[in-house]
């Protein structure tokens, strides 16, 4: 009996927008998340997509539902600014068992290289049960920048993206072993946490 080379993973992707969820404009968040994750991971992925309005209770309920459905990773996009309707961080913190502040700090560092208004973003990351939940920016370009980090003209990493730390974090909460494609995002693990390459 041959084993699968890469662990299967279930990932929740949540786009939070009043206007996109009511059809006023086309949602670009879910396709951007799905595209990036498909390019970045070797693992077979089952996506659990949700498109929901900026309602705090509804966001929290969706996050709990996705964690309970077995998503090891849940990525949200939208609703992290200072506007009155932006409540994604509050909804995320409300369901947290542990906060992971380093993710938000690094996302703002990356975005500040592009726009001074990055300091207005309030993205958070938390752990609930055996799931890592991360709020990402709302724009597809910013989603890729924060996940991947900054590279120079030769493709050398200048600032690491947040996704470099995601696989090891998922290891530590007993999730599946996520394997990234180095050309998109090279994951970092301590040597003793790296699985030997399978043929």
PDB file of C-alpha atoms in Angstrom:
ATOM      1  CA  UNK A   1       0.000   0.000   0.000  1.00  0.00           C
ATOM      2  CA  UNK A   2       1.630   3.266  -1.090  1.00  0.00           C
ATOM      3  CA  UNK A   3       1.094   6.346   1.024  1.00  0.00           C
ATOM      4  CA  UNK A   4       0.242   9.762  -0.400  1.00  0.00           C
ATOM      5  CA  UNK A   5       3.366  11.857  -0.803  1.00  0.00           C
ATOM      6  CA  UNK A   6       1.760  15.045   0.536  1.00  0.00           C
ATOM      7  CA  UNK A   7      -0.761  15.366   3.350  1.00  0.00           C
ATOM      8  CA  UNK A   8      -4.217  16.455   2.223  1.00  0.00           C
ATOM      9  CA  UNK A   9      -5.341  19.736   3.769  1.00  0.00           C
ATOM     10  CA  UNK A  10      -8.664  21.504   4.159  1.00  0.00           C
ATOM     11  CA  UNK A  11      -8.424  25.304   4.005  1.00  0.00           C
ATOM     12  CA  UNK A  12     -11.192  27.785   4.738  1.00  0.00           C
ATOM     13  CA  UNK A  13     -11.148  30.964   2.634  1.00  0.00           C
ATOM     14  CA  UNK A  14     -13.489  33.767   3.659  1.00  0.00           C
ATOM     15  CA  UNK A  15     -14.145  37.004   1.778  1.00  0.00           C
ATOM     16  CA  UNK A  16     -15.868  39.589   3.952  1.00  0.00           C
ATOM     17  CA  UNK A  17     -17.633  42.368   2.074  1.00  0.00           C
ATOM     18  CA  UNK A  18     -21.121  43.872   2.275  1.00  0.00           C
ATOM     19  CA  UNK A  19     -21.117  44.842  -1.390  1.00  0.00           C
ATOM     20  CA  UNK A  20     -19.588  41.686  -2.883  1.00  0.00           C
ATOM     21  CA  UNK A  21     -21.809  39.422  -0.771  1.00  0.00           C
ATOM     22  CA  UNK A  22     -24.926  41.186  -2.125  1.00  0.00           C
ATOM     23  CA  UNK A  23     -23.696  41.114  -5.725  1.00  0.00           C
ATOM     24  CA  UNK A  24     -23.006  44.855  -6.079  1.00  0.00           C
ATOM     25  CA  UNK A  25     -19.570  43.964  -7.415  1.00  0.00           C
ATOM     26  CA  UNK A  26     -17.646  40.808  -8.176  1.00  0.00           C
ATOM     27  CA  UNK A  27     -15.688  39.291  -5.313  1.00  0.00           C
ATOM     28  CA  UNK A  28     -11.961  39.148  -6.071  1.00  0.00           C
ATOM     29  CA  UNK A  29     -10.811  37.922  -2.653  1.00  0.00           C
ATOM     30  CA  UNK A  30     -11.739  34.243  -2.911  1.00  0.00           C
ATOM     31  CA  UNK A  31     -10.183  33.718  -6.378  1.00  0.00           C
ATOM     32  CA  UNK A  32      -7.002  35.513  -5.208  1.00  0.00           C
ATOM     33  CA  UNK A  33      -6.681  33.314  -2.108  1.00  0.00           C
ATOM     34  CA  UNK A  34      -7.409  30.102  -3.995  1.00  0.00           C
ATOM     35  CA  UNK A  35      -4.975  30.974  -6.786  1.00  0.00           C
ATOM     36  CA  UNK A  36      -2.124  31.850  -4.428  1.00  0.00           C
ATOM     37  CA  UNK A  37      -2.554  28.795  -2.192  1.00  0.00           C
ATOM     38  CA  UNK A  38      -2.770  26.464  -5.205  1.00  0.00           C
ATOM     39  CA  UNK A  39       0.504  27.909  -6.530  1.00  0.00           C
ATOM     40  CA  UNK A  40       2.232  27.897  -3.141  1.00  0.00           C
ATOM     41  CA  UNK A  41       1.448  24.414  -1.812  1.00  0.00           C
ATOM     42  CA  UNK A  42       2.307  20.920  -3.030  1.00  0.00           C
ATOM     43  CA  UNK A  43      -0.468  19.502  -0.808  1.00  0.00           C
ATOM     44  CA  UNK A  44      -3.807  18.448  -2.269  1.00  0.00           C
ATOM     45  CA  UNK A  45      -6.209  21.136  -1.018  1.00  0.00           C
ATOM     46  CA  UNK A  46      -9.925  21.041  -0.355  1.00  0.00           C
ATOM     47  CA  UNK A  47     -11.185  24.624  -0.221  1.00  0.00           C
ATOM     48  CA  UNK A  48     -14.136  25.720   1.906  1.00  0.00           C
ATOM     49  CA  UNK A  49     -15.034  29.138   0.418  1.00  0.00           C
ATOM     50  CA  UNK A  50     -17.419  31.624   2.073  1.00  0.00           C
ATOM     51  CA  UNK A  51     -18.560  35.065   0.895  1.00  0.00           C
ATOM     52  CA  UNK A  52     -20.216  36.932   3.744  1.00  0.00           C
ATOM     53  CA  UNK A  53     -21.184  40.495   4.782  1.00  0.00           C
ATOM     54  CA  UNK A  54     -19.404  42.659   7.371  1.00  0.00           C
ATOM     55  CA  UNK A  55     -21.429  41.393  10.346  1.00  0.00           C
ATOM     56  CA  UNK A  56     -19.410  40.564  13.434  1.00  0.00           C
ATOM     57  CA  UNK A  57     -21.593  37.730  14.742  1.00  0.00           C
ATOM     58  CA  UNK A  58     -21.820  36.179  11.274  1.00  0.00           C
ATOM     59  CA  UNK A  59     -18.053  36.328  10.770  1.00  0.00           C
ATOM     60  CA  UNK A  60     -17.400  34.677  14.141  1.00  0.00           C
ATOM     61  CA  UNK A  61     -19.980  31.971  13.394  1.00  0.00           C
ATOM     62  CA  UNK A  62     -18.393  31.283   9.988  1.00  0.00           C
ATOM     63  CA  UNK A  63     -14.915  30.955  11.517  1.00  0.00           C
ATOM     64  CA  UNK A  64     -16.186  28.507  14.156  1.00  0.00           C
ATOM     65  CA  UNK A  65     -18.014  26.509  11.467  1.00  0.00           C
ATOM     66  CA  UNK A  66     -14.856  26.215   9.335  1.00  0.00           C
ATOM     67  CA  UNK A  67     -12.687  25.162  12.295  1.00  0.00           C
ATOM     68  CA  UNK A  68     -15.309  22.594  13.331  1.00  0.00           C
ATOM     69  CA  UNK A  69     -15.371  21.308   9.715  1.00  0.00           C
ATOM     70  CA  UNK A  70     -11.675  20.402  10.031  1.00  0.00           C
ATOM     71  CA  UNK A  71      -9.966  23.344   8.314  1.00  0.00           C
ATOM     72  CA  UNK A  72      -6.354  23.445   9.553  1.00  0.00           C
ATOM     73  CA  UNK A  73      -5.954  26.924   8.093  1.00  0.00           C
ATOM     74  CA  UNK A  74      -8.558  29.681   7.630  1.00  0.00           C
ATOM     75  CA  UNK A  75      -7.660  32.828   5.688  1.00  0.00           C
ATOM     76  CA  UNK A  76      -9.955  35.849   5.611  1.00  0.00           C
ATOM     77  CA  UNK A  77      -9.795  38.904   3.384  1.00  0.00           C
ATOM     78  CA  UNK A  78     -11.540  42.227   3.941  1.00  0.00           C
ATOM     79  CA  UNK A  79     -12.927  44.221   6.841  1.00  0.00           C
ATOM     80  CA  UNK A  80      -9.651  44.998   8.633  1.00  0.00           C
ATOM     81  CA  UNK A  81      -9.490  48.798   8.272  1.00  0.00           C
ATOM     82  CA  UNK A  82     -10.731  51.553  10.609  1.00  0.00           C
ATOM     83  CA  UNK A  83     -14.116  52.105   8.878  1.00  0.00           C
ATOM     84  CA  UNK A  84     -17.237  51.643  10.999  1.00  0.00           C
ATOM     85  CA  UNK A  85     -18.237  48.447   9.158  1.00  0.00           C
ATOM     86  CA  UNK A  86     -14.743  46.889   9.474  1.00  0.00           C
ATOM     87  CA  UNK A  87     -15.150  44.281  12.233  1.00  0.00           C
ATOM     88  CA  UNK A  88     -13.161  41.266  11.007  1.00  0.00           C
ATOM     89  CA  UNK A  89     -10.428  41.541  13.699  1.00  0.00           C
ATOM     90  CA  UNK A  90     -13.006  41.823  16.486  1.00  0.00           C
ATOM     91  CA  UNK A  91     -14.917  38.813  15.122  1.00  0.00           C
ATOM     92  CA  UNK A  92     -11.673  36.827  14.862  1.00  0.00           C
ATOM     93  CA  UNK A  93     -10.430  37.684  18.360  1.00  0.00           C
ATOM     94  CA  UNK A  94     -13.837  36.713  19.761  1.00  0.00           C
ATOM     95  CA  UNK A  95     -13.293  33.068  18.720  1.00  0.00           C
ATOM     96  CA  UNK A  96      -9.575  32.871  19.618  1.00  0.00           C
ATOM     97  CA  UNK A  97      -7.999  30.455  22.052  1.00  0.00           C
ATOM     98  CA  UNK A  98      -4.562  32.032  21.458  1.00  0.00           C
ATOM     99  CA  UNK A  99      -3.467  35.231  19.751  1.00  0.00           C
ATOM    100  CA  UNK A 100      -0.522  35.195  17.309  1.00  0.00           C
ATOM    101  CA  UNK A 101       0.414  38.899  17.076  1.00  0.00           C
ATOM    102  CA  UNK A 102       3.565  38.387  14.989  1.00  0.00           C
ATOM    103  CA  UNK A 103       1.518  37.750  11.838  1.00  0.00           C
ATOM    104  CA  UNK A 104      -0.228  41.127  11.969  1.00  0.00           C
ATOM    105  CA  UNK A 105       3.019  42.911  12.827  1.00  0.00           C
ATOM    106  CA  UNK A 106       4.812  41.387   9.827  1.00  0.00           C
ATOM    107  CA  UNK A 107       1.912  42.080   7.428  1.00  0.00           C
ATOM    108  CA  UNK A 108       2.020  45.768   8.330  1.00  0.00           C
ATOM    109  CA  UNK A 109       5.816  45.826   7.912  1.00  0.00           C
ATOM    110  CA  UNK A 110       5.484  44.393   4.402  1.00  0.00           C
ATOM    111  CA  UNK A 111       2.620  46.695   3.391  1.00  0.00           C
ATOM    112  CA  UNK A 112       4.452  49.767   4.707  1.00  0.00           C
ATOM    113  CA  UNK A 113       7.027  49.220   1.966  1.00  0.00           C
ATOM    114  CA  UNK A 114       4.236  50.042  -0.504  1.00  0.00           C
ATOM    115  CA  UNK A 115       1.835  52.466   1.202  1.00  0.00           C
ATOM    116  CA  UNK A 116       2.028  54.670   4.330  1.00  0.00           C
ATOM    117  CA  UNK A 117      -1.622  53.874   5.103  1.00  0.00           C
ATOM    118  CA  UNK A 118      -0.598  50.279   5.995  1.00  0.00           C
ATOM    119  CA  UNK A 119      -0.519  51.453   9.616  1.00  0.00           C
ATOM    120  CA  UNK A 120      -4.322  51.698   9.403  1.00  0.00           C
ATOM    121  CA  UNK A 121      -4.672  47.956   8.866  1.00  0.00           C
ATOM    122  CA  UNK A 122      -5.703  45.879  11.866  1.00  0.00           C
ATOM    123  CA  UNK A 123      -5.163  42.291  10.679  1.00  0.00           C
ATOM    124  CA  UNK A 124      -4.849  39.700  13.449  1.00  0.00           C
ATOM    125  CA  UNK A 125      -4.056  35.995  13.573  1.00  0.00           C
ATOM    126  CA  UNK A 126      -5.300  33.512  16.145  1.00  0.00           C
ATOM    127  CA  UNK A 127      -5.421  29.835  16.954  1.00  0.00           C
ATOM    128  CA  UNK A 128      -8.715  28.126  17.667  1.00  0.00           C
ATOM    129  CA  UNK A 129      -8.480  24.419  18.520  1.00  0.00           C
ATOM    130  CA  UNK A 130      -6.193  22.936  15.816  1.00  0.00           C
ATOM    131  CA  UNK A 131      -6.719  25.719  13.317  1.00  0.00           C
ATOM    132  CA  UNK A 132      -4.703  28.823  12.442  1.00  0.00           C
ATOM    133  CA  UNK A 133      -6.904  31.767  11.414  1.00  0.00           C
ATOM    134  CA  UNK A 134      -5.278  34.746   9.681  1.00  0.00           C
ATOM    135  CA  UNK A 135      -6.876  38.028   8.561  1.00  0.00           C
ATOM    136  CA  UNK A 136      -5.357  39.228   5.283  1.00  0.00           C
ATOM    137  CA  UNK A 137      -5.732  42.579   3.478  1.00  0.00           C
ATOM    138  CA  UNK A 138      -8.641  43.128   1.113  1.00  0.00           C
ATOM    139  CA  UNK A 139      -6.837  43.733  -2.194  1.00  0.00           C
ATOM    140  CA  UNK A 140      -5.605  40.726  -4.243  1.00  0.00           C
ATOM    141  CA  UNK A 141      -2.225  42.413  -4.848  1.00  0.00           C
ATOM    142  CA  UNK A 142      -1.772  43.043  -1.116  1.00  0.00           C
ATOM    143  CA  UNK A 143      -2.836  39.457  -0.313  1.00  0.00           C
ATOM    144  CA  UNK A 144      -0.012  38.076  -2.472  1.00  0.00           C
ATOM    145  CA  UNK A 145       2.507  40.626  -1.128  1.00  0.00           C
ATOM    146  CA  UNK A 146       1.847  39.828   2.525  1.00  0.00           C
ATOM    147  CA  UNK A 147       1.816  36.045   1.995  1.00  0.00           C
ATOM    148  CA  UNK A 148       4.889  35.974  -0.250  1.00  0.00           C
ATOM    149  CA  UNK A 149       6.944  38.871   1.062  1.00  0.00           C
ATOM    150  CA  UNK A 150       9.231  41.117  -0.972  1.00  0.00           C
ATOM    151  CA  UNK A 151      11.786  39.908  -3.477  1.00  0.00           C
ATOM    152  CA  UNK A 152      14.395  41.851  -5.411  1.00  0.00           C
ATOM    153  CA  UNK A 153      14.750  41.852  -9.217  1.00  0.00           C
ATOM    154  CA  UNK A 154      16.717  38.583  -9.021  1.00  0.00           C
ATOM    155  CA  UNK A 155      14.032  36.838  -6.971  1.00  0.00           C
ATOM    156  CA  UNK A 156      16.032  36.997  -3.717  1.00  0.00           C
ATOM    157  CA  UNK A 157      13.894  37.442  -0.582  1.00  0.00           C
ATOM    158  CA  UNK A 158      14.238  40.920   0.958  1.00  0.00           C
ATOM    159  CA  UNK A 159      11.421  40.684   3.518  1.00  0.00           C
ATOM    160  CA  UNK A 160       9.902  37.278   4.361  1.00  0.00           C
ATOM    161  CA  UNK A 161       6.182  36.873   3.772  1.00  0.00           C
ATOM    162  CA  UNK A 162       4.013  35.605   6.598  1.00  0.00           C
ATOM    163  CA  UNK A 163       3.318  32.279   4.882  1.00  0.00           C
ATOM    164  CA  UNK A 164       6.943  31.202   5.460  1.00  0.00           C
ATOM    165  CA  UNK A 165       5.972  30.673   9.127  1.00  0.00           C
ATOM    166  CA  UNK A 166       2.545  29.095   8.522  1.00  0.00           C
ATOM    167  CA  UNK A 167       3.572  25.443   7.907  1.00  0.00           C
ATOM    168  CA  UNK A 168       5.602  25.202  11.120  1.00  0.00           C
ATOM    169  CA  UNK A 169       2.810  26.891  13.092  1.00  0.00           C
ATOM    170  CA  UNK A 170       0.362  24.302  11.705  1.00  0.00           C
ATOM    171  CA  UNK A 171       2.853  21.545  12.717  1.00  0.00           C
ATOM    172  CA  UNK A 172       2.862  22.862  16.285  1.00  0.00           C
ATOM    173  CA  UNK A 173      -0.939  22.619  16.562  1.00  0.00           C
ATOM    174  CA  UNK A 174      -0.885  19.042  15.204  1.00  0.00           C
ATOM    175  CA  UNK A 175      -2.154  19.919  11.747  1.00  0.00           C
ATOM    176  CA  UNK A 176      -1.105  18.395   8.405  1.00  0.00           C
ATOM    177  CA  UNK A 177       2.451  18.795   7.106  1.00  0.00           C
ATOM    178  CA  UNK A 178       2.259  21.687   4.640  1.00  0.00           C
ATOM    179  CA  UNK A 179       4.875  21.661   1.892  1.00  0.00           C
ATOM    180  CA  UNK A 180       5.454  24.867  -0.050  1.00  0.00           C
ATOM    181  CA  UNK A 181       6.891  25.437  -3.500  1.00  0.00           C
ATOM    182  CA  UNK A 182      10.134  27.299  -2.830  1.00  0.00           C
ATOM    183  CA  UNK A 183       9.814  29.474  -5.939  1.00  0.00           C
ATOM    184  CA  UNK A 184       6.565  30.940  -4.530  1.00  0.00           C
ATOM    185  CA  UNK A 185       7.249  30.913  -0.795  1.00  0.00           C
ATOM    186  CA  UNK A 186       9.978  28.982   1.007  1.00  0.00           C
ATOM    187  CA  UNK A 187       8.680  27.703   4.337  1.00  0.00           C
ATOM    188  CA  UNK A 188      10.983  27.776   7.333  1.00  0.00           C
ATOM    189  CA  UNK A 189      11.177  24.942   9.838  1.00  0.00           C
ATOM    190  CA  UNK A 190      13.853  24.084  12.410  1.00  0.00           C
ATOM    191  CA  UNK A 191      16.001  21.205  11.096  1.00  0.00           C
ATOM    192  CA  UNK A 192      14.465  18.701  13.519  1.00  0.00           C
ATOM    193  CA  UNK A 193      10.971  19.515  12.199  1.00  0.00           C
ATOM    194  CA  UNK A 194      11.743  18.914   8.512  1.00  0.00           C
ATOM    195  CA  UNK A 195      10.405  15.683   7.056  1.00  0.00           C
ATOM    196  CA  UNK A 196      12.751  13.735   4.805  1.00  0.00           C
ATOM    197  CA  UNK A 197      11.855  14.167   1.126  1.00  0.00           C
ATOM    198  CA  UNK A 198       9.849  11.273  -0.262  1.00  0.00           C
ATOM    199  CA  UNK A 199      10.774   9.853  -3.618  1.00  0.00           C
TER     200      UNK A 199
END
